[in-house]
Short mmCIF file of C-alpha atoms and ligand atoms in Angstrom, two decimals:
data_model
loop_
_atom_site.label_atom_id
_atom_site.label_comp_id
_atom_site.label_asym_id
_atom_site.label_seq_id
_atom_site.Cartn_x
_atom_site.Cartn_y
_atom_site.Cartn_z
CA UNK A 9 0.00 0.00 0.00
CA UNK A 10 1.24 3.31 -0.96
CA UNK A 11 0.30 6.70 0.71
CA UNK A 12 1.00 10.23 -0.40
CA UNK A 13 1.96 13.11 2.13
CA UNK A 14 -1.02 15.25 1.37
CA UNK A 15 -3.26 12.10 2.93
CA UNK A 16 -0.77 12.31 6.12
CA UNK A 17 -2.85 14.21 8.76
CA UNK A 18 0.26 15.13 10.74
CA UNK A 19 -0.22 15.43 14.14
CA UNK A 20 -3.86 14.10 13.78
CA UNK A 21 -5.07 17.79 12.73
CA UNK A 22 -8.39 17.14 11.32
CA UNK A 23 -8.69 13.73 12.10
CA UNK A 24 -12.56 12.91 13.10
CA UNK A 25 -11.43 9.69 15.64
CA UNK A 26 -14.49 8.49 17.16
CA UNK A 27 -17.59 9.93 18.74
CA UNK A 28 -18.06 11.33 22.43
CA UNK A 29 -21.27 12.17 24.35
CA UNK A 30 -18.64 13.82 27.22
CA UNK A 31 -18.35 17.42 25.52
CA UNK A 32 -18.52 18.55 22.63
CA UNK A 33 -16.48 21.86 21.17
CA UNK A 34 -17.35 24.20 18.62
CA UNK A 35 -14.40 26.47 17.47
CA UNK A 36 -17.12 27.96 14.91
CA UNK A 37 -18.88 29.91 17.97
CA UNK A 38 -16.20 29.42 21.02
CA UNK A 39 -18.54 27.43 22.99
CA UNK A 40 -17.91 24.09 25.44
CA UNK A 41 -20.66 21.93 26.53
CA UNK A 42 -20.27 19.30 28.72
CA UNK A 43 -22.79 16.58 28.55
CA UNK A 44 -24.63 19.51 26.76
CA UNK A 45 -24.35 22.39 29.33
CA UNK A 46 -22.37 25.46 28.65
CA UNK A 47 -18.78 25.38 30.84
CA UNK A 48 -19.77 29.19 32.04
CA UNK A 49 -23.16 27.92 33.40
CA UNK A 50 -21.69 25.13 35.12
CA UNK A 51 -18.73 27.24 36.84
CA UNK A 52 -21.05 30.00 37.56
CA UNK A 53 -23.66 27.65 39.25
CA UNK A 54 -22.08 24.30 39.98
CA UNK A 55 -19.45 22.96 42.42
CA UNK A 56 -16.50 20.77 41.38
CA UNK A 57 -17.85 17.33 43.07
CA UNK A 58 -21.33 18.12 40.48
CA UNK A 59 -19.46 18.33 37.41
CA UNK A 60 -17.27 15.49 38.01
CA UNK A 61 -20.71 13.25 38.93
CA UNK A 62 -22.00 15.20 35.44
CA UNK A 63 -19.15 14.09 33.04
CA UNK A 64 -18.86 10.74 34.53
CA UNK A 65 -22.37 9.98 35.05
CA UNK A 66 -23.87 11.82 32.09
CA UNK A 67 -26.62 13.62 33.96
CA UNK A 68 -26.15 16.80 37.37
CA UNK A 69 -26.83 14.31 40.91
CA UNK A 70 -29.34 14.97 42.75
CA UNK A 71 -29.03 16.17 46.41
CA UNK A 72 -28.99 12.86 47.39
CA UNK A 73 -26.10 11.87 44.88
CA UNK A 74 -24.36 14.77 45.54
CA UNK A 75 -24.25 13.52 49.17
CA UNK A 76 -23.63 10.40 49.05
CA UNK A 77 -20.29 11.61 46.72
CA UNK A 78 -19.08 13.77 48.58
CA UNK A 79 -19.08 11.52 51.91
CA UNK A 80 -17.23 9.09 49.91
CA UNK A 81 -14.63 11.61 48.28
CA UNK A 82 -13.66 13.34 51.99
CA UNK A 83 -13.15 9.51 53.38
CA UNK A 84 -10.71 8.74 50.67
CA UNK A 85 -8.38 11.92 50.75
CA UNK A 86 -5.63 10.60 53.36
CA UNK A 87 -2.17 9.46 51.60
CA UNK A 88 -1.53 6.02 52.95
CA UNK A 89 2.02 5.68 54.92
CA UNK A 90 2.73 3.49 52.04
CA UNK A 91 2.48 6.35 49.00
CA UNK A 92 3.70 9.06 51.38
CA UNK A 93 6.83 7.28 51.66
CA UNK A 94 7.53 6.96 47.79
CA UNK A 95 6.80 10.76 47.71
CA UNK A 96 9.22 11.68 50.43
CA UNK A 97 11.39 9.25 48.35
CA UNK A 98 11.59 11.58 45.59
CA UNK A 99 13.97 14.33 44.82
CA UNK A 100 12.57 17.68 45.95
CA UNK A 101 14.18 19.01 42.69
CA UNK A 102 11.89 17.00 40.44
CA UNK A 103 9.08 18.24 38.18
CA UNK A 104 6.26 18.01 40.23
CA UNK A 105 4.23 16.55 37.35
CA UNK A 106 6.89 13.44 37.92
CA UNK A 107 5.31 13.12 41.73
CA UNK A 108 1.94 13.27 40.23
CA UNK A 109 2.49 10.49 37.09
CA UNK A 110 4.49 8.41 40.15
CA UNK A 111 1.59 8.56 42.50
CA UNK A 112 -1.48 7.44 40.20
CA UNK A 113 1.16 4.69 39.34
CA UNK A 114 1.57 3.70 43.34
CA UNK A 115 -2.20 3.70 43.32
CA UNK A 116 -2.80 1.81 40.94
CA UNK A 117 -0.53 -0.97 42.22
CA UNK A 118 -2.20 -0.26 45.54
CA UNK A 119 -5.56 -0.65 44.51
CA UNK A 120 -7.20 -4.43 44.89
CA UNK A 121 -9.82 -3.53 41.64
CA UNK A 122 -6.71 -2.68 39.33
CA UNK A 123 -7.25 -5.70 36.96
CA UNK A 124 -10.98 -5.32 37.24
CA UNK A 125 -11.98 -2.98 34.45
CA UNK A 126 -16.13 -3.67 34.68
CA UNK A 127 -17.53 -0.31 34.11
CA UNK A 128 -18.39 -0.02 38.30
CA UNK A 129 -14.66 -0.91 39.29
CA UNK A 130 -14.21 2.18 36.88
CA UNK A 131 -16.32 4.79 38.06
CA UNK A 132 -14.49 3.51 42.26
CA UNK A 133 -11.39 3.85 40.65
CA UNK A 134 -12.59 7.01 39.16
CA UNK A 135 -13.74 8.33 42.66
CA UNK A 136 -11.17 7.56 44.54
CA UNK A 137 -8.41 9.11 42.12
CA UNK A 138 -10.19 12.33 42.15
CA UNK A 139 -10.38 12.21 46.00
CA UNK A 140 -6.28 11.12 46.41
CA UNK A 141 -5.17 13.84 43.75
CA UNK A 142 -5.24 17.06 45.81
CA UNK A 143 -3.35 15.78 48.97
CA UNK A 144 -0.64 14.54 46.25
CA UNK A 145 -0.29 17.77 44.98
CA UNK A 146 -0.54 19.81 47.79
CA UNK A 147 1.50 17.50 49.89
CA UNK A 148 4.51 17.98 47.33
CA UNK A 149 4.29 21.87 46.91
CA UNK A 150 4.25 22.11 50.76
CA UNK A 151 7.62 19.39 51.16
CA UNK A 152 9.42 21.43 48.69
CA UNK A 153 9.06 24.22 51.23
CA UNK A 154 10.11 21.97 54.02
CA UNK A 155 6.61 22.15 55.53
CA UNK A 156 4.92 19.16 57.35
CA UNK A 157 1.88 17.25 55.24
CA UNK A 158 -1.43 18.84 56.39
CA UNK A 159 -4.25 16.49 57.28
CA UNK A 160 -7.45 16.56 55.38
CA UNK A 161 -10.56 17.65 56.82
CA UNK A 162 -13.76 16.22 56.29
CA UNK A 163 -15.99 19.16 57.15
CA UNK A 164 -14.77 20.99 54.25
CA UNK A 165 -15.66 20.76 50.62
CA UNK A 166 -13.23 19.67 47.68
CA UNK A 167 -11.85 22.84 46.98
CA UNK A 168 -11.66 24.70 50.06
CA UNK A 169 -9.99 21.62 51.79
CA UNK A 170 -7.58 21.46 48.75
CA UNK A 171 -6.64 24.63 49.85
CA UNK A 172 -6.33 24.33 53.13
CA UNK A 173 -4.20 21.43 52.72
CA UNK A 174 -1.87 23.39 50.73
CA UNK A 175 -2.01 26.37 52.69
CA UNK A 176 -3.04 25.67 55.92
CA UNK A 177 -5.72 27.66 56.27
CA UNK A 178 -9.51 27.52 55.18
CA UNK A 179 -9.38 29.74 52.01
CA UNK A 180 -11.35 33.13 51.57
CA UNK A 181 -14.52 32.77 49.45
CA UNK A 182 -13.22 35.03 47.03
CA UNK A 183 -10.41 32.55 46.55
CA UNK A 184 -12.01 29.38 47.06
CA UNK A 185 -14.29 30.57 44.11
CA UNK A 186 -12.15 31.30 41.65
CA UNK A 187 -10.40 28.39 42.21
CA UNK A 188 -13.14 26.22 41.79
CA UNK A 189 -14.13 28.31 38.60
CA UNK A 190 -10.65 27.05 37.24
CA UNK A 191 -11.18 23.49 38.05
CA UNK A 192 -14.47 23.56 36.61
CA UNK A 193 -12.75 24.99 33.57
CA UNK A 194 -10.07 22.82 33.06
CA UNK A 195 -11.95 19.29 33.98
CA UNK A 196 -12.88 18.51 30.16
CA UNK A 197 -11.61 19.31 26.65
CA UNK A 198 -12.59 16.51 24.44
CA UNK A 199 -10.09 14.69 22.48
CA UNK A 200 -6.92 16.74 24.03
CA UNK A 201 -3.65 15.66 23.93
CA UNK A 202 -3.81 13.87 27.30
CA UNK A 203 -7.20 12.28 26.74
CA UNK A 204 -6.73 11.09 23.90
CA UNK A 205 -3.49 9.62 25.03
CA UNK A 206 -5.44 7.65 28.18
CA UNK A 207 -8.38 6.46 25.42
CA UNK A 208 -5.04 4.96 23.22
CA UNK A 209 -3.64 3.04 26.37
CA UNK A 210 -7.23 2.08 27.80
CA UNK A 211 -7.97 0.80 24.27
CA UNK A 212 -5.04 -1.90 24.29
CA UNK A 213 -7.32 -2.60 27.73
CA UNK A 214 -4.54 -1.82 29.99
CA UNK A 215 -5.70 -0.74 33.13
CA UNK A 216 -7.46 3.00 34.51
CA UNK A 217 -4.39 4.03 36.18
CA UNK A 218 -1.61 2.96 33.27
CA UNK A 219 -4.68 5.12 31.23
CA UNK A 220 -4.03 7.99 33.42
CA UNK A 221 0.10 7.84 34.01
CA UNK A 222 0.27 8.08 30.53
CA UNK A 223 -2.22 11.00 30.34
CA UNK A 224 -0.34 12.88 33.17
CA UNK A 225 3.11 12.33 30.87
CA UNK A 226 1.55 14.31 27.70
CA UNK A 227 -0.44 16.96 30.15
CA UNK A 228 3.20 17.68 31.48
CA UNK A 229 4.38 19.30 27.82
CA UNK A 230 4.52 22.78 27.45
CA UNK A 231 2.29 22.87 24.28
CA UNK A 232 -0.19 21.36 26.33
CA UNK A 233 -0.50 21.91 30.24
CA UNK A 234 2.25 22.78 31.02
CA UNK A 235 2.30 25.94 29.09
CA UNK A 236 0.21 27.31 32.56
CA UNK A 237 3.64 27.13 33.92
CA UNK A 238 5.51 28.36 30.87
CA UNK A 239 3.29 31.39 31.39
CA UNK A 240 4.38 32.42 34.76
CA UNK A 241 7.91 32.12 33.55
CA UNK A 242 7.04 34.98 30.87
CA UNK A 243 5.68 37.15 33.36
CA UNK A 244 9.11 35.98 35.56
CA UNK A 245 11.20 36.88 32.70
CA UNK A 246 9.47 39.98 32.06
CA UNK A 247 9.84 41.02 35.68
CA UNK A 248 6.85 40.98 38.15
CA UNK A 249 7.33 44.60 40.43
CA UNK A 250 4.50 45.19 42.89
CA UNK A 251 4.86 48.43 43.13
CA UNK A 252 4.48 49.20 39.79
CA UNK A 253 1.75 50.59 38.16
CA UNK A 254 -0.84 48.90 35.74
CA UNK A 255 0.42 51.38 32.66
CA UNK A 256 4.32 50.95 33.42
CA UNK A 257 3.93 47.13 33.68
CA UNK A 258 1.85 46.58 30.44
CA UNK A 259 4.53 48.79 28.46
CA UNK A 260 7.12 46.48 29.65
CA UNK A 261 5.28 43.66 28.25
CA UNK A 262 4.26 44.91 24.99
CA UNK A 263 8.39 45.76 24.71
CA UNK A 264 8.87 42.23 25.95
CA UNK A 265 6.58 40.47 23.47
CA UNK A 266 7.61 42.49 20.47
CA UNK A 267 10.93 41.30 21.23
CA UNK A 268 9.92 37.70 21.59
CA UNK A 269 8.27 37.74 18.17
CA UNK A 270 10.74 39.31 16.30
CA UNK A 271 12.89 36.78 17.46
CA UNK A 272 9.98 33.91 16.17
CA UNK A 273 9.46 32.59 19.55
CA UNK A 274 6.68 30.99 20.38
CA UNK A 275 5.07 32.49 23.18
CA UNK A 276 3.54 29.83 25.96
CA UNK A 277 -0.62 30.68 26.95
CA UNK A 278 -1.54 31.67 23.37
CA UNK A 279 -3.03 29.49 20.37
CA UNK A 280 -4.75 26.71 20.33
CA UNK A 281 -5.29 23.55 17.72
CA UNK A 282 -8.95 23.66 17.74
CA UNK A 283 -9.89 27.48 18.82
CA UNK A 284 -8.39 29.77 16.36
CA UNK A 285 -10.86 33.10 17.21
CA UNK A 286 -10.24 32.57 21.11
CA UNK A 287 -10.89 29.56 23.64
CA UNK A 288 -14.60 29.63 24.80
CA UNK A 289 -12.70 29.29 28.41
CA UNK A 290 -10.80 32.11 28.44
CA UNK A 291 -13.83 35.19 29.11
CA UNK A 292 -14.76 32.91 32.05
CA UNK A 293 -10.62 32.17 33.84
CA UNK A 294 -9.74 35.87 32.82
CA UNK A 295 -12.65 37.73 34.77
CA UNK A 296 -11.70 35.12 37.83
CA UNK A 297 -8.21 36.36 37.69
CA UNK A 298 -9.14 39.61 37.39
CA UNK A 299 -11.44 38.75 40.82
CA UNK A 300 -8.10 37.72 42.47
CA UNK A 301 -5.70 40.75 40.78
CA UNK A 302 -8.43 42.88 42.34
CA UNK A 303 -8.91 40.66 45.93
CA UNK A 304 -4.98 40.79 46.20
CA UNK A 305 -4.68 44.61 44.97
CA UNK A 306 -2.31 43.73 42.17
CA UNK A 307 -2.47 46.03 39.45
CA UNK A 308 1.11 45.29 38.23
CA UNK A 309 -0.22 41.97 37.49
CA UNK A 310 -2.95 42.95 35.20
CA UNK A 311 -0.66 45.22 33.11
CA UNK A 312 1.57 42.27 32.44
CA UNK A 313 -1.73 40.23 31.43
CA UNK A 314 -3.26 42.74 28.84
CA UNK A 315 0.19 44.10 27.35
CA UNK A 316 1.26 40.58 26.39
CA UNK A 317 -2.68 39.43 25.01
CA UNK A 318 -2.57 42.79 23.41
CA UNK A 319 0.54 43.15 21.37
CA UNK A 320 0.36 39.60 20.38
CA UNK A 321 -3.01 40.01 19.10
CA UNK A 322 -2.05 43.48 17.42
CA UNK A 323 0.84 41.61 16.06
CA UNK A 324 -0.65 38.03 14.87
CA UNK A 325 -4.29 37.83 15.67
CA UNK A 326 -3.52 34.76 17.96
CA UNK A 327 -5.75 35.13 21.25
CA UNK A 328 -5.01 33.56 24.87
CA UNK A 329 -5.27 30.14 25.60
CA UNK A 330 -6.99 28.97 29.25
CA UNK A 331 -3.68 28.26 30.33
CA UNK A 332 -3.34 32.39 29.70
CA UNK A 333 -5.32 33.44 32.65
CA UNK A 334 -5.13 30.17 34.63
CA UNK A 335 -1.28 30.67 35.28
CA UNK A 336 -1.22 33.98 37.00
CA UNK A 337 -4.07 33.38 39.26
CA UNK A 338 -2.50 30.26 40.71
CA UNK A 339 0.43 32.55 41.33
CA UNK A 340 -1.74 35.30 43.08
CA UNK A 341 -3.37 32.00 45.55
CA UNK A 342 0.09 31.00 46.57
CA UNK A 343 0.81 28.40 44.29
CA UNK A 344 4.21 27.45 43.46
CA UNK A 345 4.97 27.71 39.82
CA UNK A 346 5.74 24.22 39.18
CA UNK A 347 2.44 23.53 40.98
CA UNK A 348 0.37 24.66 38.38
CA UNK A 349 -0.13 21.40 35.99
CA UNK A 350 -0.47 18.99 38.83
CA UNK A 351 -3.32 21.34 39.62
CA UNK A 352 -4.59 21.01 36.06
CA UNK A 353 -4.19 17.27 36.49
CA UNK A 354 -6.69 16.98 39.47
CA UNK A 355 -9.27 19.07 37.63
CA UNK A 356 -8.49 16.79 34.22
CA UNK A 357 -8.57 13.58 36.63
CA UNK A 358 -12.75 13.93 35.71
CA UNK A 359 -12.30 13.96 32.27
CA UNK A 360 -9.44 11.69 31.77
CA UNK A 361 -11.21 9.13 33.97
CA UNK A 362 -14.94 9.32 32.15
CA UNK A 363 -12.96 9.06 28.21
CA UNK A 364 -11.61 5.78 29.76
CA UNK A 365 -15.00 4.24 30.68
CA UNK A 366 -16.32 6.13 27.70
CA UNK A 367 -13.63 4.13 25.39
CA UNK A 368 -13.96 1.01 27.07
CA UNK A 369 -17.83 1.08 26.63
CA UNK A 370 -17.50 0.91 22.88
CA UNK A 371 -13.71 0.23 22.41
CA UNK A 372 -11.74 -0.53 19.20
CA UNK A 373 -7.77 -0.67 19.58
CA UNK A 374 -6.51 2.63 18.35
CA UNK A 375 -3.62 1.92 16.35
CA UNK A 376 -3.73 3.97 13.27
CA UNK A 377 -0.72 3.75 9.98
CA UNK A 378 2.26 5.19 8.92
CA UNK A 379 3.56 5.70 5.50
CA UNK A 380 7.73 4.61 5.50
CA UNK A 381 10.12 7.40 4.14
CA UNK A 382 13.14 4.97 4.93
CA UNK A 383 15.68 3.23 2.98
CA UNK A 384 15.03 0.81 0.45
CA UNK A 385 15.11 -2.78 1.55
CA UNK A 386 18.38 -3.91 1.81
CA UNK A 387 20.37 -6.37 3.24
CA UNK A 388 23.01 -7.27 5.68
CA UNK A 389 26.47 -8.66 3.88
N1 LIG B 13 3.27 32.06 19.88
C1 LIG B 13 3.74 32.51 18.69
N2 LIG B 13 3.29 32.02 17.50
C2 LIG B 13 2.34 31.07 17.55
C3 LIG B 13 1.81 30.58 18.75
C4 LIG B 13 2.31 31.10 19.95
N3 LIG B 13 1.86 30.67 21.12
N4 LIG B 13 0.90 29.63 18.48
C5 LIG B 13 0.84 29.54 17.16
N5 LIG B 13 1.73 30.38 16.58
C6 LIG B 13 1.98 30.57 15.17
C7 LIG B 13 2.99 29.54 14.70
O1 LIG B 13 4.32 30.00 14.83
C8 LIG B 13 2.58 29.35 13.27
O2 LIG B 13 3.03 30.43 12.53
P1 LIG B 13 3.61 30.23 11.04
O3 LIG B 13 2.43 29.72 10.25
O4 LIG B 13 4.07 31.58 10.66
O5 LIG B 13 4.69 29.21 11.17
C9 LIG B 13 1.05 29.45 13.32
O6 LIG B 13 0.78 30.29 14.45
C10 LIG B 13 0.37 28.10 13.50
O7 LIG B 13 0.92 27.48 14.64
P2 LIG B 13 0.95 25.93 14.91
O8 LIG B 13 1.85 25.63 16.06
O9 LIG B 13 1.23 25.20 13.64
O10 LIG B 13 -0.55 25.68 15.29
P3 LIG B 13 -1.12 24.39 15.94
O11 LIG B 13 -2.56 24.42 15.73
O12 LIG B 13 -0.38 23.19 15.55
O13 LIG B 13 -0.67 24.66 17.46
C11 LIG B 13 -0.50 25.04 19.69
C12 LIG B 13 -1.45 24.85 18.52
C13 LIG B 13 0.45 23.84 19.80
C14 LIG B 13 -1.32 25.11 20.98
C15 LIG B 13 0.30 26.34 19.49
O14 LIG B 13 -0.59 27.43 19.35
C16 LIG B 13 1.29 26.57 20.59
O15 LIG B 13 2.37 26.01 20.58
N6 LIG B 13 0.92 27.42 21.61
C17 LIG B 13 1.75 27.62 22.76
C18 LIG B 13 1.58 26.47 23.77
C19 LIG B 13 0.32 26.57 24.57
O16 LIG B 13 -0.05 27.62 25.04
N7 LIG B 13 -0.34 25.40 24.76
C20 LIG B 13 -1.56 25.29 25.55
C21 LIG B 13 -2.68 24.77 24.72
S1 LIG B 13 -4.26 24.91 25.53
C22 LIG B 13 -4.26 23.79 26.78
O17 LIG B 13 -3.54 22.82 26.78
C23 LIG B 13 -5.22 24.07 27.93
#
């Protein structure tokens, strides 16, 4: 069989791979349902425990659903002895994305439904990896620091006790919402990178948590999540001065990126494969950040944020990503730079988790062709 290079669909651009009922996205208007409701509707009326129960479930619980969730997810937060000791085993020095990918893996081993992959063993594995992720993640920014793990606390909510085991203390509502907003945000993006990287593994019918070590690995790229990092280092590089004002700080940035582009660099936070007039998430993660650059009184930081989106839009039309807003307001919380995927990886944990059972339900081994541009045959003399 021969193929011609105007049939490759590099990188998969294009490529129509299979069907999903999870979300759907439409680049034509900027819009993001999941399950059929728009993302902005769900962060502006939803918690964090509904939407995962929507995108795994298909349908919003009822108060009775919600309950009986969220009594299982705050009995299933605790790292065992067992997993805290392979995190304390770890450099401090190491990409906290390798802590995360390492962790799912220990849980996986750890967990006596691994092999089982019926579609309820999924949704318990499902539930209990979105309950474990936060004390992972907050366990490792806080050891970097040399601070002592922080016990979870089952009167408090998913968000404000992922806080408060990062921080220590119960967050303000102010900053508990906006970080909800941004998990809510961030939970489900169709056939991303990541996901579609945990549908190829579950599809060889490897196990939930091989499906999601491997997702965590492509998140951790910078032209995927990780660019939420790679954004903070801009703003780094550019020079964050609090007592700056809005004007002074958004000149240095338009100086900054007109540098960067002249020099072709691609700038981290900005483009997207799918959205190319702006991502439908970005209206919704910029006015939270612009909650928490107002809560915080941090003008500086907003002159940074519209003198990069505005010169690079002035200069090639190409708008913010999520990642865009996303990185700066997990700087304003208190997060740790190199915190901010592993973040993004709890929120994805919903999606990631409900593609598996969705690809399982229906599954076909996704192993697609290649057309050879090697030598000839030959032989060995
Ligand atoms: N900075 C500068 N130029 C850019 C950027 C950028 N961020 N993004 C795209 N371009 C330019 C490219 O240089 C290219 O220009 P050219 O035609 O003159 O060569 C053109 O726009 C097309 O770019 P591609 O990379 O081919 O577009 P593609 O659709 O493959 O890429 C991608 C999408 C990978 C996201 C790209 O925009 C990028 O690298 N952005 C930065 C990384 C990033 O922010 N990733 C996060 C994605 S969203 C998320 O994961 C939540």
């Amino acid at each position: 069989m021969t193929t011609n290079n105007e049939d490759i669909k590099k990188g998969l651009a294009g490529v129509v791979a299979d069907t999903t009922a999870i979300s759907k996205v439409n680049p034509d208007t900027n819009s993001l349902l999941y399950r059929g409701y728009p993302v902005q509707e769900l962060a502006a009326k939803c918690s964090f425990e509904e939407v995962a129960l929507l995108l795994w479930n298909g349908d919003l619980p009822d108060q009775d659903e919600l309950t009986e969730f969220r009594d299982f997810e705050s009995t299933h937060r605790e790292l065992s002895p067992e997993l805290k000791a392979v995190i304390d085993a770890l450099p401090t020095d190491c990409h906290p994305m390798d802590v995360c990918r390492t962790a799912v893996s220990v849980l996986g081993a750890q967990d006596p439904e691994s092999e089982d992959d019926s579609p309820e063993a999924n949704l318990l594995k499902s539930k209990k990896l979105f309950a474990a992720m936060p004390a992972v993640v907050a366990y490792d920014q806080r050891r970097r620091r040399g601070d002592a793990l922080i016990a979870p606390r089952e009167d408090l909510d998913y968000c404000d006790n992922f806080l408060y085991m990062t921080f220590g203390d119960v967050p303000a509502p102010e900053v508990k919402t906006a970080f909800q907003v941004s998990m809510v945000l961030y939970a489900e993006h169709s056939f991303n990178c990541s996901t579609f990287t945990a549908r190829t593994i579950a599809s060889s019918l490897a196990d939930m948590h091989s499906a999601i070590t491997g997702a965590i690995g492509a998140l951790k790229g910078p032209l995927h999540g990780g660019a939420n990092e790679a954004v903070m280092n801009t703003f780094d590089e550019i020079g964050i001065r609090k007592d700056e004002s809005e004007k002074e700080a958004e000149h240095r940035a338009k100086e900054w990126m007109d540098q960067a582009l002249a020099e072709k660099k691609k700038v981290m936070g900005f483009g997207h494969r799918v959205y190319k007039h702006g991502d439908s998430r970005v209206p919704t993660m910029q006015s939270a950040l612009f909650d928490m650059i107002k809560y915080f009184g941090r003008e500086e930081m907003l002159g940074l944020y519209n003198g990069l989106a505005k010169s690079m839009d002035e200069a090639k039309g190409i708008k913010p990503n999520l990642d865009y807003p996303a990185g700066p307001t997990y700087h304003l919380m208190g997060f740790d730079t190199q915190t901010f995927t592993p973040l993004f990886v709890a929120a994805r944990m919903t999606g990631w988790t409900a593609h598996v059972m969705e690809q399982l339900a229906d599954n076909s081994l996704i192993r697609p062709l290649s057309a050879y541009n090697g030598p000839d045959e030959r032989h060995v003399k």
